[in-house]
């Protein structure tokens, strides 16, 4: 079974616009991670935010975490066509067994 | 250095056959994970190894699924009497230690006819 849900399920934007994806989860966590996946194959790790952190940045990525609401958001600024992919949040409880959501499919149009 | 590798990249088999899927983790990574991903879904946890031992196999769907990691490096996921519902992409990941970033391999796409 999956831990949480991403919202929206699909997102279509123009190059240069910002993309925001949300993730909700159900149980307490040690950390939350965001991954990107192209063409249904290898997952690429984007960013990890620990349960005692509220915001983290990496390049054009900004992740927030609200443990009281059990939710996280991923913001991609100034999107590019190459950002087209599926994005997954994954939560980690004890030893880092990851529980993934169903993902957001992002399409960035030139 | 090399990332996580998985072989084969694609495997087509017939219902009822036995298959083995191999994962080579990043050298020195003690933790190894197997996940399964069905079309349109996120990956689902199958089993976790810390060293040679399976620390958590709670995600294995039934006793047709088994995995080993005899020397604490390469792991093999074994599926007996395959069923059409086993068709999915099987992903392997490794991390330096628990609670660290997991690095994923490209996956093995298993198709059971």
mmCIF file of C-alpha atoms in Angstrom:
data_model
loop_
_atom_site.group_PDB
_atom_site.id
_atom_site.type_symbol
_atom_site.label_atom_id
_atom_site.label_comp_id
_atom_site.label_asym_id
_atom_site.label_seq_id
_atom_site.Cartn_x
_atom_site.Cartn_y
_atom_site.Cartn_z
ATOM 1 C CA UNK A 1 0.000 0.000 0.000
ATOM 2 C CA UNK A 2 1.159 3.553 -0.621
ATOM 3 C CA UNK A 3 1.777 6.070 2.109
ATOM 4 C CA UNK A 4 0.351 9.174 0.640
ATOM 5 C CA UNK A 5 -0.907 11.048 -2.283
ATOM 6 C CA UNK A 6 0.577 13.576 -4.636
ATOM 7 C CA UNK A 7 -1.480 16.446 -5.882
ATOM 8 C CA UNK A 8 -2.061 17.133 -8.696
ATOM 9 C CA UNK A 9 -1.841 13.796 -10.501
ATOM 10 C CA UNK A 10 -0.838 15.630 -13.669
ATOM 11 C CA UNK A 11 0.434 19.142 -14.338
ATOM 12 C CA UNK A 12 0.994 20.871 -17.669
ATOM 13 C CA UNK A 13 2.843 24.205 -17.833
ATOM 14 C CA UNK A 14 4.871 26.392 -20.178
ATOM 15 C CA UNK A 15 8.639 26.748 -20.009
ATOM 16 C CA UNK A 16 9.640 29.455 -17.572
ATOM 17 C CA UNK A 17 6.641 28.964 -15.303
ATOM 18 C CA UNK A 18 6.909 27.554 -11.808
ATOM 19 C CA UNK A 19 5.594 24.096 -10.978
ATOM 20 C CA UNK A 20 4.279 23.195 -7.537
ATOM 21 C CA UNK A 21 3.532 19.641 -6.463
ATOM 22 C CA UNK A 22 2.101 18.627 -3.118
ATOM 23 C CA UNK A 23 2.410 15.445 -1.125
ATOM 24 C CA UNK A 24 0.443 14.243 1.876
ATOM 25 C CA UNK A 25 1.332 11.294 4.067
ATOM 26 C CA UNK A 26 -0.223 9.398 6.931
ATOM 27 C CA UNK A 27 2.295 8.289 9.550
ATOM 28 C CA UNK A 28 5.170 9.909 11.440
ATOM 29 C CA UNK A 29 8.414 10.153 9.512
ATOM 30 C CA UNK A 30 12.165 10.574 9.910
ATOM 31 C CA UNK A 31 12.556 12.259 6.563
ATOM 32 C CA UNK A 32 10.804 12.884 3.276
ATOM 33 C CA UNK A 33 12.466 12.616 -0.102
ATOM 34 C CA UNK A 34 11.529 13.708 -3.594
ATOM 35 C CA UNK A 35 12.485 11.705 -6.665
ATOM 36 C CA UNK A 36 12.179 12.233 -10.392
ATOM 37 C CA UNK A 37 11.548 9.461 -12.885
ATOM 38 C CA UNK A 38 11.826 9.618 -16.649
ATOM 39 C CA UNK A 39 10.090 7.126 -18.909
ATOM 40 C CA UNK A 40 9.050 4.821 -16.084
ATOM 41 C CA UNK A 41 12.558 3.637 -15.283
ATOM 42 C CA UNK A 42 15.370 4.843 -12.994
ATOM 43 C CA UNK A 43 14.539 7.135 -10.114
ATOM 44 C CA UNK A 44 16.784 10.122 -9.532
ATOM 45 C CA UNK A 45 17.047 11.503 -6.019
ATOM 46 C CA UNK A 46 16.310 15.241 -5.894
ATOM 47 C CA UNK A 47 16.262 16.326 -2.282
ATOM 48 C CA UNK A 48 15.865 15.005 1.266
ATOM 49 C CA UNK A 49 14.274 16.992 4.062
ATOM 50 C CA UNK A 50 14.430 15.755 7.632
ATOM 51 C CA UNK A 51 11.501 15.859 10.018
ATOM 52 C CA UNK A 52 13.046 18.696 12.025
ATOM 53 C CA UNK A 53 13.507 20.884 8.943
ATOM 54 C CA UNK A 54 10.847 23.123 7.460
ATOM 55 C CA UNK A 55 12.367 24.230 4.171
ATOM 56 C CA UNK A 56 15.239 23.232 1.943
ATOM 57 C CA UNK A 57 16.638 24.521 -1.334
ATOM 58 C CA UNK A 58 18.667 22.908 -4.069
ATOM 59 C CA UNK A 59 19.235 24.888 -7.241
ATOM 60 C CA UNK A 60 15.806 25.564 -8.762
ATOM 61 C CA UNK A 61 14.119 23.267 -6.264
ATOM 62 C CA UNK A 62 12.459 24.330 -3.045
ATOM 63 C CA UNK A 63 10.915 21.813 -0.676
ATOM 64 C CA UNK A 64 8.794 22.567 2.364
ATOM 65 C CA UNK A 65 7.664 20.205 5.074
ATOM 66 C CA UNK A 66 4.799 20.700 7.521
ATOM 67 C CA UNK A 67 4.784 17.779 9.931
ATOM 68 C CA UNK A 68 1.707 19.079 11.751
ATOM 69 C CA UNK A 69 -0.270 18.786 8.523
ATOM 70 C CA UNK A 70 1.688 15.753 7.298
ATOM 71 C CA UNK A 71 2.354 17.441 3.989
ATOM 72 C CA UNK A 72 5.204 18.581 1.778
ATOM 73 C CA UNK A 73 5.501 20.605 -1.364
ATOM 74 C CA UNK A 74 8.053 20.678 -4.173
ATOM 75 C CA UNK A 75 8.483 23.884 -6.140
ATOM 76 C CA UNK A 76 10.439 23.911 -9.385
ATOM 77 C CA UNK A 77 11.170 27.465 -10.463
ATOM 78 C CA UNK A 78 11.721 28.640 -14.044
ATOM 79 C CA UNK A 79 10.802 25.235 -15.458
ATOM 80 C CA UNK A 80 12.448 23.794 -18.552
ATOM 81 C CA UNK A 81 11.287 21.208 -21.079
ATOM 82 C CA UNK A 82 13.899 18.865 -19.588
ATOM 83 C CA UNK A 83 11.988 18.931 -16.280
ATOM 84 C CA UNK A 84 9.239 16.869 -17.926
ATOM 85 C CA UNK A 85 9.019 13.709 -15.828
ATOM 86 C CA UNK A 86 7.087 12.040 -13.033
ATOM 87 C CA UNK A 87 7.827 13.293 -9.532
ATOM 88 C CA UNK A 88 7.381 11.170 -6.435
ATOM 89 C CA UNK A 89 7.539 11.942 -2.767
ATOM 90 C CA UNK A 90 8.703 9.157 -0.474
ATOM 91 C CA UNK A 91 8.588 9.027 3.280
ATOM 92 C CA UNK A 92 10.954 7.206 5.577
ATOM 93 C CA UNK A 93 10.106 5.939 9.029
ATOM 94 C CA UNK A 94 12.747 3.874 10.785
ATOM 95 C CA UNK A 95 15.647 2.531 8.739
ATOM 96 C CA UNK A 96 14.805 4.366 5.541
ATOM 97 C CA UNK A 97 12.364 1.926 3.973
ATOM 98 C CA UNK A 98 10.761 4.302 1.514
ATOM 99 C CA UNK A 99 7.031 4.532 1.016
ATOM 100 C CA UNK A 100 6.121 6.295 -2.210
ATOM 101 C CA UNK A 101 3.091 8.192 -3.364
ATOM 102 C CA UNK A 102 1.526 7.645 -6.783
ATOM 103 C CA UNK A 103 3.388 10.577 -8.323
ATOM 104 C CA UNK A 104 2.712 13.754 -10.271
ATOM 105 C CA UNK A 105 3.266 13.703 -14.028
ATOM 106 C CA UNK A 106 4.736 17.039 -15.057
ATOM 107 C CA UNK A 107 4.765 18.179 -18.678
ATOM 108 C CA UNK A 108 6.691 21.357 -19.524
ATOM 109 C CA UNK A 109 5.971 22.695 -22.989
ATOM 110 C CA UNK A 110 8.535 24.771 -24.936
ATOM 111 C CA UNK B 1 32.149 5.451 -9.675
ATOM 112 C CA UNK B 2 29.522 3.127 -11.081
ATOM 113 C CA UNK B 3 25.942 3.421 -9.933
ATOM 114 C CA UNK B 4 23.529 0.640 -9.106
ATOM 115 C CA UNK B 5 23.217 -1.810 -11.961
ATOM 116 C CA UNK B 6 20.484 -4.334 -12.641
ATOM 117 C CA UNK B 7 20.337 -7.236 -15.024
ATOM 118 C CA UNK B 8 18.600 -8.082 -17.202
ATOM 119 C CA UNK B 9 17.048 -4.794 -18.248
ATOM 120 C CA UNK B 10 14.099 -6.662 -19.696
ATOM 121 C CA UNK B 11 12.830 -10.157 -19.036
ATOM 122 C CA UNK B 12 9.944 -11.847 -20.803
ATOM 123 C CA UNK B 13 8.812 -15.164 -19.427
ATOM 124 C CA UNK B 14 5.847 -17.471 -19.519
ATOM 125 C CA UNK B 15 3.386 -18.017 -16.733
ATOM 126 C CA UNK B 16 4.625 -20.648 -14.311
ATOM 127 C CA UNK B 17 8.341 -20.147 -15.011
ATOM 128 C CA UNK B 18 11.079 -19.225 -12.552
ATOM 129 C CA UNK B 19 13.028 -15.972 -12.898
ATOM 130 C CA UNK B 20 16.012 -14.381 -11.201
ATOM 131 C CA UNK B 21 16.689 -10.663 -11.192
ATOM 132 C CA UNK B 22 20.124 -9.375 -10.211
ATOM 133 C CA UNK B 23 21.190 -6.173 -8.503
ATOM 134 C CA UNK B 24 24.737 -4.832 -8.137
ATOM 135 C CA UNK B 25 24.733 -2.047 -5.548
ATOM 136 C CA UNK B 26 27.212 0.780 -5.266
ATOM 137 C CA UNK B 27 30.441 -0.530 -3.766
ATOM 138 C CA UNK B 28 30.534 -0.089 -0.013
ATOM 139 C CA UNK B 29 26.807 0.430 0.413
ATOM 140 C CA UNK B 30 25.595 -1.752 3.237
ATOM 141 C CA UNK B 31 21.871 -1.246 2.754
ATOM 142 C CA UNK B 32 20.048 -2.705 -0.262
ATOM 143 C CA UNK B 33 16.383 -2.429 -1.120
ATOM 144 C CA UNK B 34 14.055 -4.020 -3.675
ATOM 145 C CA UNK B 35 10.926 -2.252 -4.879
ATOM 146 C CA UNK B 36 8.284 -3.118 -7.458
ATOM 147 C CA UNK B 37 6.557 -0.549 -9.638
ATOM 148 C CA UNK B 38 3.386 -1.180 -11.596
ATOM 149 C CA UNK B 39 2.327 1.044 -14.463
ATOM 150 C CA UNK B 40 1.131 4.439 -13.298
ATOM 151 C CA UNK B 41 2.009 3.791 -9.663
ATOM 152 C CA UNK B 42 4.833 4.661 -7.334
ATOM 153 C CA UNK B 43 7.359 2.010 -6.316
ATOM 154 C CA UNK B 44 6.290 -0.367 -3.552
ATOM 155 C CA UNK B 45 8.757 -1.745 -1.028
ATOM 156 C CA UNK B 46 9.514 -5.449 -1.177
ATOM 157 C CA UNK B 47 12.539 -6.239 0.994
ATOM 158 C CA UNK B 48 15.479 -4.563 2.740
ATOM 159 C CA UNK B 49 18.932 -6.014 3.425
ATOM 160 C CA UNK B 50 21.433 -4.698 5.924
ATOM 161 C CA UNK B 51 24.599 -6.561 5.031
ATOM 162 C CA UNK B 52 23.800 -10.183 4.285
ATOM 163 C CA UNK B 53 20.600 -10.438 6.257
ATOM 164 C CA UNK B 54 17.065 -9.517 5.275
ATOM 165 C CA UNK B 55 16.125 -6.968 7.931
ATOM 166 C CA UNK B 56 12.589 -6.534 6.633
ATOM 167 C CA UNK B 57 10.819 -8.717 4.057
ATOM 168 C CA UNK B 58 7.334 -7.512 4.919
ATOM 169 C CA UNK B 59 6.727 -6.225 1.389
ATOM 170 C CA UNK B 60 7.157 -9.553 -0.370
ATOM 171 C CA UNK B 61 3.671 -10.356 -1.692
ATOM 172 C CA UNK B 62 3.769 -14.114 -1.071
ATOM 173 C CA UNK B 63 6.101 -17.078 -0.679
ATOM 174 C CA UNK B 64 6.788 -17.267 -4.406
ATOM 175 C CA UNK B 65 9.110 -14.299 -3.907
ATOM 176 C CA UNK B 66 12.515 -14.692 -2.276
ATOM 177 C CA UNK B 67 15.687 -12.628 -2.227
ATOM 178 C CA UNK B 68 19.259 -13.270 -1.144
ATOM 179 C CA UNK B 69 22.421 -11.285 -0.602
ATOM 180 C CA UNK B 70 24.942 -13.958 0.421
ATOM 181 C CA UNK B 71 28.094 -11.844 0.541
ATOM 182 C CA UNK B 72 26.572 -8.531 1.473
ATOM 183 C CA UNK B 73 26.957 -7.044 -1.990
ATOM 184 C CA UNK B 74 25.105 -8.455 -5.023
ATOM 185 C CA UNK B 75 21.489 -9.408 -4.453
ATOM 186 C CA UNK B 76 19.197 -11.688 -6.398
ATOM 187 C CA UNK B 77 15.413 -11.503 -6.354
ATOM 188 C CA UNK B 78 13.854 -14.843 -7.197
ATOM 189 C CA UNK B 79 10.297 -15.408 -8.319
ATOM 190 C CA UNK B 80 8.873 -18.918 -8.586
ATOM 191 C CA UNK B 81 5.836 -19.972 -10.614
ATOM 192 C CA UNK B 82 5.460 -16.532 -12.130
ATOM 193 C CA UNK B 83 1.978 -15.122 -12.679
ATOM 194 C CA UNK B 84 0.789 -12.439 -15.079
ATOM 195 C CA UNK B 85 0.219 -10.147 -12.108
ATOM 196 C CA UNK B 86 3.949 -10.232 -11.360
ATOM 197 C CA UNK B 87 4.566 -8.122 -14.474
ATOM 198 C CA UNK B 88 6.133 -4.845 -13.348
ATOM 199 C CA UNK B 89 9.415 -2.962 -13.179
ATOM 200 C CA UNK B 90 11.570 -4.276 -10.349
ATOM 201 C CA UNK B 91 13.825 -1.601 -8.900
ATOM 202 C CA UNK B 92 16.843 -2.038 -6.692
ATOM 203 C CA UNK B 93 18.365 0.704 -4.549
ATOM 204 C CA UNK B 94 21.328 0.955 -2.223
ATOM 205 C CA UNK B 95 22.450 3.406 0.412
ATOM 206 C CA UNK B 96 25.622 3.881 2.421
ATOM 207 C CA UNK B 97 23.734 3.254 5.628
ATOM 208 C CA UNK B 98 20.199 3.485 6.830
ATOM 209 C CA UNK B 99 18.500 6.895 6.757
ATOM 210 C CA UNK B 100 20.677 8.011 3.888
ATOM 211 C CA UNK B 101 19.774 8.864 0.340
ATOM 212 C CA UNK B 102 18.924 5.794 -1.729
ATOM 213 C CA UNK B 103 20.413 5.407 -5.187
ATOM 214 C CA UNK B 104 18.256 3.504 -7.631
ATOM 215 C CA UNK B 105 19.195 1.248 -10.497
ATOM 216 C CA UNK B 106 17.518 1.433 -13.926
ATOM 217 C CA UNK B 107 15.203 -1.457 -13.080
ATOM 218 C CA UNK B 108 14.285 -4.752 -14.693
ATOM 219 C CA UNK B 109 11.053 -4.778 -16.653
ATOM 220 C CA UNK B 110 9.468 -8.197 -16.115
ATOM 221 C CA UNK B 111 6.707 -9.316 -18.443
ATOM 222 C CA UNK B 112 4.882 -12.543 -17.720
ATOM 223 C CA UNK B 113 2.897 -13.818 -20.700
#
